[in-house]
Coordinates of C-alpha atoms in Angstrom, one line a residue:
M1 CA 252.9 32.0 8.5
G2 CA 253.2 33.7 5.1
E3 CA 251.7 36.9 6.5
V4 CA 254.2 36.8 9.4
R5 CA 257.1 36.6 7.0
K6 CA 255.8 39.4 4.9
L7 CA 255.4 41.6 7.9
Q8 CA 259.0 40.7 9.0
K9 CA 260.2 41.7 5.6
K10 CA 258.4 45.1 5.6
L11 CA 259.7 45.8 9.1
R12 CA 263.2 45.0 8.0
Q13 CA 262.7 47.4 5.1
I14 CA 261.5 50.2 7.4
E15 CA 264.4 49.7 9.9
N16 CA 266.8 50.1 7.0
L17 CA 265.0 53.0 5.5
E18 CA 265.2 54.9 8.8
I19 CA 269.0 55.0 8.5
K20 CA 269.1 56.5 5.0
I21 CA 270.2 60.1 4.7
S22 CA 267.3 61.3 2.6
L23 CA 263.8 59.9 2.2
T24 CA 261.1 60.2 -0.5
S25 CA 257.5 60.9 0.4
E26 CA 256.7 57.3 -0.3
E27 CA 259.5 56.1 2.0
K28 CA 258.3 58.4 4.7
Y29 CA 254.8 56.9 4.4
K30 CA 256.2 53.4 4.8
I31 CA 258.0 54.4 8.0
S32 CA 254.8 56.0 9.3
R33 CA 253.2 52.5 9.2
K34 CA 255.8 51.0 11.5
A35 CA 253.7 50.9 14.6
E36 CA 250.7 49.5 12.7
L37 CA 252.8 46.6 11.3
R38 CA 254.4 45.9 14.6
S39 CA 251.0 45.6 16.3
R40 CA 249.7 43.2 13.6
L41 CA 252.9 41.1 13.8
A42 CA 252.6 40.9 17.6
E43 CA 249.0 39.8 17.2
L44 CA 249.9 37.0 14.8
Q45 CA 252.8 35.8 17.0
L46 CA 250.4 35.3 19.9
Q47 CA 248.0 33.4 17.7
L48 CA 250.8 31.1 16.3
S49 CA 252.4 30.5 19.7
G50 CA 249.3 28.8 21.1
P51 CA 248.3 28.5 24.7
Q52 CA 251.3 26.5 25.6
Q53 CA 253.9 29.2 24.8
T54 CA 254.1 33.0 24.8
L55 CA 257.0 34.4 22.9
G56 CA 259.4 36.8 24.6
I57 CA 258.5 35.9 28.2
V58 CA 261.4 36.3 30.7
G59 CA 261.8 33.1 32.6
D60 CA 263.0 32.5 36.2
G61 CA 266.5 31.1 35.9
K62 CA 266.0 29.0 39.1
K63 CA 262.9 27.3 37.7
E64 CA 264.0 26.8 34.1
K65 CA 265.5 23.4 33.4
M66 CA 268.7 23.6 31.4
K67 CA 268.9 21.2 28.4
R68 CA 272.1 19.4 27.7
Q69 CA 274.3 20.9 25.0
V70 CA 275.7 19.3 21.9
E71 CA 279.4 19.0 22.4
D72 CA 281.6 21.0 20.0
A73 CA 284.8 19.8 18.5
P74 CA 288.0 20.6 20.4
E75 CA 289.5 24.0 19.7
A76 CA 292.8 24.1 17.8
L77 CA 293.5 27.8 18.5
P78 CA 292.1 29.1 21.9
S79 CA 291.0 32.7 22.2
Q80 CA 293.8 35.0 23.1
T81 CA 291.5 37.4 24.9
P82 CA 292.3 37.3 28.7
P83 CA 289.3 36.5 30.9
A84 CA 287.8 39.1 33.1
S85 CA 288.8 38.1 36.6
K86 CA 285.8 39.4 38.6
I87 CA 283.1 37.9 36.4
L88 CA 284.7 34.9 34.8
K89 CA 286.3 33.1 37.7
G90 CA 286.1 29.4 37.1
E91 CA 286.0 29.8 33.3
A92 CA 289.0 27.6 32.9
E93 CA 287.2 24.7 34.7
S94 CA 284.1 25.3 32.6
R95 CA 286.0 24.4 29.4
A96 CA 285.4 20.7 30.1
P97 CA 283.1 19.4 27.2
A98 CA 279.4 19.3 27.9
S99 CA 277.4 16.2 27.6
P100 CA 275.9 15.5 24.2
A101 CA 272.1 15.8 23.9
P102 CA 270.2 12.6 23.3
A103 CA 268.9 13.9 20.0
A104 CA 272.5 14.4 18.8
R105 CA 273.4 10.9 19.6
T106 CA 270.4 9.6 17.7
R107 CA 271.4 11.6 14.7
E108 CA 274.9 10.2 14.9
R109 CA 273.6 6.7 14.8
G110 CA 271.2 7.4 11.9
G111 CA 273.7 9.3 9.8
E112 CA 276.0 12.3 10.2
A113 CA 274.5 15.7 9.6
G114 CA 276.0 17.6 6.7
T115 CA 277.9 14.6 5.1
G116 CA 276.2 15.4 1.8
R117 CA 277.6 18.9 1.7
Q118 CA 280.6 19.6 -0.4
Q119 CA 283.2 22.4 -0.5
D120 CA 282.1 24.3 -3.6
G121 CA 281.1 21.0 -5.1
T122 CA 284.5 19.4 -4.8
Q123 CA 285.2 18.3 -1.3
A124 CA 282.8 16.3 0.9
A125 CA 282.4 17.5 4.4
E126 CA 283.3 15.2 7.2
V127 CA 281.8 15.1 10.7
S128 CA 283.9 14.5 13.8
D129 CA 283.1 11.5 15.9
H130 CA 284.3 13.3 19.0
C131 CA 280.8 13.3 20.5
R132 CA 280.6 9.6 20.2
S133 CA 283.9 9.0 21.9
A134 CA 282.9 11.4 24.7
S135 CA 279.5 9.6 25.0
A136 CA 281.2 6.2 25.3
G137 CA 282.9 7.1 28.5
R138 CA 280.0 8.7 30.4
S139 CA 279.8 5.8 32.8
D140 CA 283.2 6.7 34.3
P141 CA 282.6 8.0 37.9
S142 CA 285.4 10.5 37.5
E143 CA 283.8 11.9 34.4
E144 CA 280.5 12.2 36.2
Q145 CA 282.3 14.2 38.9
Q146 CA 283.8 16.4 36.2
L147 CA 280.4 17.1 34.7
E148 CA 279.0 17.9 38.2
Q149 CA 281.8 20.3 38.7
E150 CA 281.3 21.8 35.3
E151 CA 277.6 22.4 36.0
A152 CA 278.4 24.0 39.4
D153 CA 280.9 26.3 37.8
F154 CA 278.4 27.3 35.1
T155 CA 275.8 27.9 37.7
S156 CA 278.2 30.2 39.6
L157 CA 279.1 32.0 36.4
R158 CA 275.5 32.5 35.5
A159 CA 274.7 33.8 39.0
S160 CA 277.5 36.3 38.7
W161 CA 276.2 37.7 35.5
E162 CA 272.7 38.0 36.9
K163 CA 274.2 40.4 39.4
A164 CA 276.3 42.3 36.8
K165 CA 275.9 46.1 36.7
F166 CA 277.1 48.5 34.0
R167 CA 277.1 52.3 33.7
L168 CA 276.3 53.6 30.2
R169 CA 277.6 56.8 28.7
R170 CA 276.6 58.1 25.3
L171 CA 279.3 59.7 23.2
D172 CA 277.7 62.5 21.2
G173 CA 279.4 63.8 18.1
H174 CA 278.6 61.9 15.0
N175 CA 275.7 63.1 12.9
D176 CA 275.0 59.8 11.2
I177 CA 275.0 56.1 12.1
V178 CA 278.1 54.6 13.6
T179 CA 279.2 51.7 11.5
C180 CA 282.4 50.5 13.3
A181 CA 284.2 51.0 16.6
V182 CA 287.5 49.7 18.1
A183 CA 289.3 50.2 21.5
V184 CA 292.9 51.5 21.8
D185 CA 294.1 51.6 25.4
N186 CA 291.8 54.2 27.1
L187 CA 290.5 55.4 23.8
V188 CA 287.5 54.4 21.7
V189 CA 287.7 55.1 18.0
S190 CA 284.5 55.2 15.9
G191 CA 283.8 55.4 12.2
S192 CA 280.5 56.7 10.8
R193 CA 278.6 57.1 7.6
D194 CA 279.1 60.8 8.1
T195 CA 282.7 60.2 6.7
T196 CA 284.5 61.0 9.9
V197 CA 286.6 59.0 12.3
K198 CA 286.4 60.2 15.9
V199 CA 288.7 59.5 18.9
W200 CA 287.2 59.5 22.4
H201 CA 288.7 59.5 25.8
V202 CA 286.7 56.9 27.7
P203 CA 287.3 58.0 31.4
T204 CA 286.0 61.4 30.7
A205 CA 283.6 60.5 27.8
T206 CA 284.9 63.4 25.7
E207 CA 285.9 63.7 22.1
Q208 CA 289.6 64.0 21.7
K209 CA 290.1 64.2 17.9
N210 CA 288.0 64.4 14.7
L211 CA 289.8 62.7 11.9
G212 CA 288.4 64.1 8.7
G213 CA 289.8 63.0 5.4
H214 CA 287.5 60.4 3.9
T215 CA 285.0 61.5 1.3
G216 CA 282.7 58.5 1.7
G217 CA 281.2 56.7 4.6
V218 CA 283.7 55.0 6.9
T219 CA 282.9 51.3 6.9
C220 CA 285.6 49.6 8.9
L221 CA 288.5 50.1 11.4
S222 CA 291.4 48.1 12.6
V223 CA 294.3 48.6 15.1
P224 CA 297.8 47.1 14.6
P225 CA 299.4 45.7 17.8
P226 CA 301.9 48.0 19.6
E227 CA 304.9 46.0 18.4
Y228 CA 304.0 46.7 14.8
C229 CA 303.6 50.4 15.4
K230 CA 307.1 51.1 16.7
R231 CA 308.9 50.7 13.3
L232 CA 306.5 53.0 11.5
A233 CA 306.6 55.5 14.4
W234 CA 310.4 55.5 14.1
S235 CA 310.3 56.2 10.4
L236 CA 308.0 59.1 11.0
S237 CA 310.1 60.5 13.9
L238 CA 307.2 59.9 16.3
S239 CA 307.3 58.4 19.8
D240 CA 307.8 54.7 20.0
R241 CA 304.6 54.6 22.0
E242 CA 302.6 56.0 19.1
R243 CA 299.5 54.0 18.1
F244 CA 298.2 53.8 14.6
L245 CA 294.7 53.2 13.2
L246 CA 293.5 51.8 9.9
S247 CA 290.2 53.0 8.4
G248 CA 288.4 51.8 5.3
S249 CA 285.8 53.8 3.4
A250 CA 283.4 53.8 0.5
D251 CA 285.7 56.3 -1.1
C252 CA 288.0 53.4 -2.0
Y253 CA 290.8 54.5 0.4
V254 CA 292.5 52.7 3.3
K255 CA 294.0 55.4 5.5
I256 CA 296.6 55.0 8.3
W257 CA 296.3 57.5 11.1
A258 CA 298.7 58.5 13.9
L259 CA 296.4 58.8 16.9
S260 CA 298.5 61.1 19.1
V261 CA 298.8 63.8 16.4
G262 CA 295.5 63.0 14.7
Q263 CA 297.0 63.0 11.2
C264 CA 296.8 60.7 8.2
V265 CA 300.3 59.4 7.6
K266 CA 299.5 57.1 4.6
S267 CA 296.6 56.7 2.1
I268 CA 296.2 53.5 0.0
Y269 CA 293.9 53.7 -3.0
T270 CA 292.2 50.4 -3.6
F271 CA 290.1 51.0 -6.8
N272 CA 287.0 49.6 -4.9
A273 CA 284.8 50.7 -2.1
V274 CA 286.4 49.2 1.1
T275 CA 283.8 47.2 3.1
A276 CA 286.0 45.2 5.5
L277 CA 289.4 45.5 7.0
C278 CA 291.8 43.8 9.4
F279 CA 295.5 43.8 10.3
V280 CA 297.3 40.4 10.3
P281 CA 300.2 40.4 12.9
E282 CA 302.3 37.7 11.1
G283 CA 305.9 38.3 9.9
D284 CA 306.3 42.0 8.9
G285 CA 302.5 42.4 9.1
Y286 CA 299.8 42.7 6.5
I287 CA 296.8 44.9 5.9
V288 CA 294.0 42.9 4.4
A289 CA 290.9 44.6 3.0
G290 CA 287.7 43.4 1.4
S291 CA 285.7 45.3 -1.2
D292 CA 282.1 45.7 -2.4
G293 CA 283.0 43.7 -5.5
G294 CA 284.1 40.6 -3.5
K295 CA 287.9 41.2 -3.8
V296 CA 290.3 40.5 -0.9
Q297 CA 293.5 42.5 -1.1
A298 CA 296.7 42.5 0.9
W299 CA 299.4 45.1 1.5
S300 CA 302.7 44.8 3.2
W301 CA 302.9 46.8 6.4
H302 CA 306.7 47.1 5.8
T303 CA 306.5 48.6 2.3
F304 CA 302.8 49.4 1.8
E305 CA 302.9 47.8 -1.5
N306 CA 300.0 45.7 -2.8
C307 CA 301.1 42.1 -2.7
Q308 CA 297.8 40.3 -3.5
S309 CA 294.4 40.9 -5.1
A310 CA 292.1 38.0 -5.3
S311 CA 288.5 37.7 -6.5
A312 CA 287.4 35.9 -3.3
H313 CA 283.7 36.2 -3.2
Q314 CA 280.8 36.7 -5.6
E315 CA 279.3 39.5 -3.5
A316 CA 280.6 42.2 -1.2
V317 CA 283.0 41.2 1.5
T318 CA 281.3 42.2 4.8
S319 CA 283.7 40.9 7.4
I320 CA 287.4 40.0 7.7
Q321 CA 289.0 38.7 10.9
S322 CA 292.4 37.2 11.7
Q323 CA 293.3 34.4 14.1
G324 CA 297.1 33.8 14.2
P325 CA 298.2 33.0 10.7
L326 CA 294.7 32.4 9.5
V327 CA 292.4 35.0 7.9
F328 CA 288.6 34.6 7.6
S329 CA 286.5 36.5 5.2
G330 CA 282.7 36.5 4.9
S331 CA 280.5 37.9 2.2
A332 CA 277.0 39.3 1.7
G333 CA 276.0 36.1 0.0
G334 CA 276.9 34.0 3.1
E335 CA 280.2 32.6 1.8
V336 CA 283.0 32.0 4.2
S337 CA 286.7 31.7 3.1
V338 CA 289.6 30.6 5.2
W339 CA 293.1 31.8 4.2
E340 CA 296.6 30.9 5.5
N341 CA 299.2 33.6 5.7
R342 CA 302.5 32.3 4.2
R343 CA 304.5 35.4 5.1
S344 CA 305.6 35.9 1.5
A345 CA 306.2 39.1 -0.5
R346 CA 303.8 38.0 -3.2
D347 CA 300.4 36.4 -2.7
P348 CA 300.8 35.8 1.0
L349 CA 297.3 34.5 1.5
R350 CA 296.7 30.9 0.4
L351 CA 293.1 29.7 0.3
L352 CA 292.4 26.7 2.5
H353 CA 288.7 26.4 2.4
R354 CA 285.7 28.2 0.8
W355 CA 282.2 27.4 2.0
S356 CA 279.2 28.7 0.0
G357 CA 276.1 30.3 1.4
Q358 CA 274.3 27.0 0.8
V359 CA 276.7 25.3 3.2
T360 CA 276.8 28.0 5.9
G361 CA 273.0 28.6 5.7
C362 CA 273.6 32.3 5.7
R363 CA 272.1 33.2 2.3
G364 CA 270.5 36.5 3.2
G365 CA 270.0 37.6 -0.3
P366 CA 271.8 40.2 -2.4
G367 CA 273.3 43.0 -0.4
G368 CA 273.1 41.0 2.9
R369 CA 275.4 41.5 5.8
L370 CA 277.3 38.7 7.4
T371 CA 279.6 39.2 10.4
L372 CA 282.0 36.6 11.7
S373 CA 284.1 35.8 14.8
P374 CA 286.6 32.9 14.6
R375 CA 287.5 30.7 17.6
G376 CA 289.8 27.6 17.0
D377 CA 288.2 25.4 14.4
R378 CA 284.8 27.2 14.7
V379 CA 283.5 30.4 13.2
F380 CA 280.5 32.2 14.8
L381 CA 278.4 33.8 12.1
G382 CA 275.7 36.5 12.5
Y383 CA 273.6 37.1 9.4
G384 CA 270.5 39.0 10.2
R385 CA 268.3 36.2 11.6
A386 CA 267.2 35.1 15.0
W387 CA 270.1 32.6 15.2
L388 CA 273.8 32.5 15.3
K389 CA 275.4 29.9 13.0
I390 CA 278.5 28.0 14.0
L391 CA 280.7 26.8 11.1
H392 CA 283.3 24.1 11.7
W393 CA 285.5 25.5 8.9
K394 CA 287.7 22.4 8.5
T395 CA 284.8 20.1 7.7
G396 CA 282.0 22.4 6.6
T397 CA 279.5 21.2 9.2
T398 CA 277.3 23.7 10.9
S399 CA 275.2 24.1 14.0
R400 CA 272.7 26.7 15.1
L401 CA 272.5 28.7 18.3
T402 CA 269.3 30.5 19.2
N403 CA 269.9 34.2 19.8
H404 CA 266.2 35.2 20.1
S405 CA 263.1 33.4 21.3
S406 CA 261.0 34.9 18.5
I407 CA 261.4 34.6 14.7
T408 CA 261.2 38.4 14.5
G409 CA 264.6 38.8 16.1
V410 CA 267.6 39.8 13.9
T411 CA 271.3 39.4 14.8
D412 CA 273.6 42.2 13.5
C413 CA 276.9 41.4 15.2
V414 CA 278.7 38.7 17.1
H415 CA 281.8 39.1 19.3
Q416 CA 284.0 37.2 21.7
T417 CA 285.6 38.6 24.8
G418 CA 287.0 37.1 28.1
G419 CA 285.4 33.7 27.7
L420 CA 282.1 35.2 26.5
L421 CA 280.2 34.9 23.2
I422 CA 278.1 38.1 22.8
G423 CA 275.4 38.4 20.1
S424 CA 273.4 41.5 19.5
C425 CA 269.7 41.1 18.9
Y426 CA 267.0 43.5 17.7
D427 CA 263.3 42.5 17.7
L428 CA 261.5 43.8 14.6
A429 CA 258.1 43.4 16.3
N430 CA 258.7 45.7 19.3
G431 CA 261.9 47.5 18.6
E432 CA 263.7 46.1 21.6
S433 CA 267.5 45.7 21.5
T434 CA 269.5 43.3 23.7
L435 CA 272.9 41.8 24.1
N436 CA 272.8 38.0 24.8
L437 CA 275.7 36.5 26.6
F438 CA 276.8 32.8 26.2
S439 CA 279.6 31.0 28.0
L440 CA 282.5 29.6 25.9
P441 CA 283.4 27.1 24.7
Q442 CA 280.0 25.3 25.4
C443 CA 277.9 28.2 24.1
R444 CA 275.4 28.0 27.1
Y445 CA 273.1 30.9 27.6
L446 CA 273.9 33.2 30.6
A447 CA 271.8 36.3 30.5
S448 CA 270.5 39.2 28.4
L449 CA 271.4 42.9 28.9
T450 CA 269.2 45.8 27.8
W451 CA 268.1 49.2 28.8
P452 CA 265.2 51.6 28.2
D453 CA 264.9 52.8 24.6
A454 CA 268.0 50.8 23.6
P455 CA 268.8 51.4 19.9
R456 CA 269.7 48.8 17.3
I457 CA 273.3 47.7 17.8
L458 CA 275.2 47.5 14.5
C459 CA 278.8 47.2 15.8
F460 CA 280.5 46.1 19.0
A461 CA 284.0 46.2 20.6
A462 CA 285.2 45.1 24.0
W463 CA 288.2 45.1 26.3
T464 CA 289.0 44.5 29.9
T465 CA 290.5 47.0 32.4
G466 CA 293.6 46.4 34.5
S467 CA 291.4 45.2 37.4
G468 CA 289.7 42.7 35.1
D469 CA 286.4 44.6 34.7
H470 CA 284.6 44.7 31.3
R471 CA 284.4 47.7 29.1
W472 CA 282.4 47.6 25.9
V473 CA 281.4 50.0 23.2
T474 CA 278.3 49.6 21.0
G475 CA 277.5 51.6 17.9
G476 CA 274.5 52.2 15.6
R477 CA 272.3 55.2 16.0
D478 CA 274.1 55.9 19.2
L479 CA 277.7 55.3 20.3
I480 CA 277.6 54.0 23.9
V481 CA 280.4 53.0 26.3
W482 CA 279.6 50.3 28.9
E483 CA 281.6 50.4 32.1
Q484 CA 281.2 47.5 34.5
L485 CA 280.5 48.5 38.1
P486 CA 281.4 46.4 41.2
S487 CA 278.5 44.0 41.8
S488 CA 278.9 44.4 45.6
G489 CA 278.6 48.2 45.5
K490 CA 275.5 50.1 46.3
R491 CA 275.5 52.1 43.0
R492 CA 272.7 51.1 40.7
G493 CA 273.6 50.1 37.1
D494 CA 271.9 51.5 34.0
V495 CA 271.5 48.1 32.4
T496 CA 268.7 45.6 33.0
V497 CA 270.0 42.1 33.4
R498 CA 267.4 39.4 32.8
R499 CA 267.0 35.8 31.6
D500 CA 265.0 34.9 28.5
G501 CA 263.1 31.6 29.1
G502 CA 263.1 31.0 25.4
L503 CA 266.9 31.0 25.2
D504 CA 267.4 29.3 28.6
S505 CA 265.8 26.1 27.3
C506 CA 267.6 26.1 23.9
S507 CA 270.6 24.0 23.1
L508 CA 272.9 23.9 20.2
E509 CA 271.3 22.2 17.2
S510 CA 273.0 20.5 14.3
E511 CA 272.1 21.6 10.8
G512 CA 269.8 18.7 10.5
D513 CA 267.4 20.3 13.0
T514 CA 267.2 23.6 11.2
E515 CA 264.9 22.9 8.2
D516 CA 263.0 26.0 9.0
D517 CA 266.2 28.1 9.0
E518 CA 265.9 28.9 5.3
E519 CA 265.5 32.2 3.6
T520 CA 262.2 33.7 4.3
D521 CA 260.4 35.4 1.6
D522 CA 262.8 38.3 1.4
H523 CA 262.8 38.0 -2.4
E524 CA 259.0 37.7 -2.8
D525 CA 257.1 40.5 -4.4
D526 CA 256.0 43.0 -1.8
D527 CA 252.5 44.3 -2.5
D528 CA 253.3 47.4 -0.5
S529 CA 256.8 48.3 -1.8
G530 CA 256.3 52.0 -1.5
G531 CA 258.9 54.0 -3.3
A532 CA 260.8 51.0 -4.7
G533 CA 258.6 50.7 -7.8
E534 CA 257.7 47.6 -9.8
G535 CA 260.6 45.5 -10.9
A536 CA 263.1 47.1 -8.5
P537 CA 265.6 44.6 -7.1
A538 CA 265.1 43.4 -3.5
G539 CA 267.2 45.3 -1.1
A540 CA 267.7 48.4 -3.3
E541 CA 265.6 51.5 -2.8
D542 CA 263.1 49.7 -0.6
G543 CA 265.8 48.9 2.0
G544 CA 265.7 45.1 1.7
P545 CA 267.0 42.8 4.4
G546 CA 270.6 43.5 3.8
S547 CA 270.4 47.1 2.6
W548 CA 272.2 48.4 5.7
L549 CA 275.5 47.8 3.9
R550 CA 274.3 49.6 0.8
C551 CA 273.1 52.5 2.9
V552 CA 276.6 52.8 4.3
L553 CA 278.1 52.9 0.8
Q554 CA 275.8 55.7 -0.4

């Protein structure tokens, strides 16, 4: 097992080295060994899997037996994303809670998982007894009928996704990796390490504008809602239909762009490299940014004055998302903080909870990259492993959702859209990239989407058309637009839809079942460190497990 982990580490290093702008001869030599290391890793995987299991085999959905899922706590704030009508019919009925797994009920009787955890050493975590109360009423015939209906709805939803077809179109224009992307009406906006922001017209797949102005790699984008754009548009004598875009960069600037004219209308200097960004549509509106030094800062959308600067995390802030009046920030060290917007002119963000990497289980090492997506009282976390973590942010309890059937899979981003949870996955062993779809709120596996020579997906954005079809955009080495095609049509899609038997048989697991979900030997000495040199910190020049963020900031 130790050799497997070392091979995983070396492959992570190589994957991150490949996205660096310039390489030394020693780094080029390391990259040349990629095929050799993959072959050895695949051989070891087969040996470890044994005769009873072969990793990565695609199962037949009709023959696989679905395990019962562990029931999640009720959601306080449901997703505001409208469901896609053609694919997600019946999703409302599927929101009925799933039956708890027998193992979960055994754990509840023996002791609650996570009760020993504390909020930064001060507040003990509590576990909801919602599963127990649900389990107590299982003998009710009406509930049995409800469960049967839920299972039928899920089966129908799964069947519809097995027939899903997408057309893929690559948007060529960036000359470096795409680090972030957002959707605005019929436009896609992408930011790249090449320092540019580009605006694309989706129906024609053409570049509309090239927004140059940053002097460092663009790391994050955000779009204020239309109602918050009107006042700024009026003050600039622009159309009341003008849309604005926020971009953050390693050059320490947050820039505000008017998309119709393609001009920067405001620049905010932050004194720190900007690594995460979001717009909070509460009150007059707030711009919230995170930095590579762990700071979270807020600016008033009305006056553009800095109204808060807090040392929120010990390491770089890698993700910020808003949900109503709440703001969630995640760091490279695996910390997650939850803030409440008080709509005040000074210090509008009040810290509600802060959970350390030890609690979240997302301690990816220095320079790691954590992405988050909040939903009600849960936060879905992607952190470069084969699993998604689910943090109940009010109590600090966590569960794990398998996102790859092999330990060589890594998760780069997680996203929610139209009743779906979507996790990207990249297999270090064979270079295969997929998007895994799960139904919400139960997080049950639906299908996996891939295509030939699919690149590693580092960012994801999604929206639905007026007819209810899905449109997605993925970024990384390539910027690709996904357009859903009618499943009943004769036109063939560009995407392969399949079921992974390893995921089909997995259920949500409480943190008590994840003893093996610890840091691998990412910090062990590498006897083949190449150009890093002895004594070099992990994740620095040798492209450690979280060096993607550092590459962006170079």
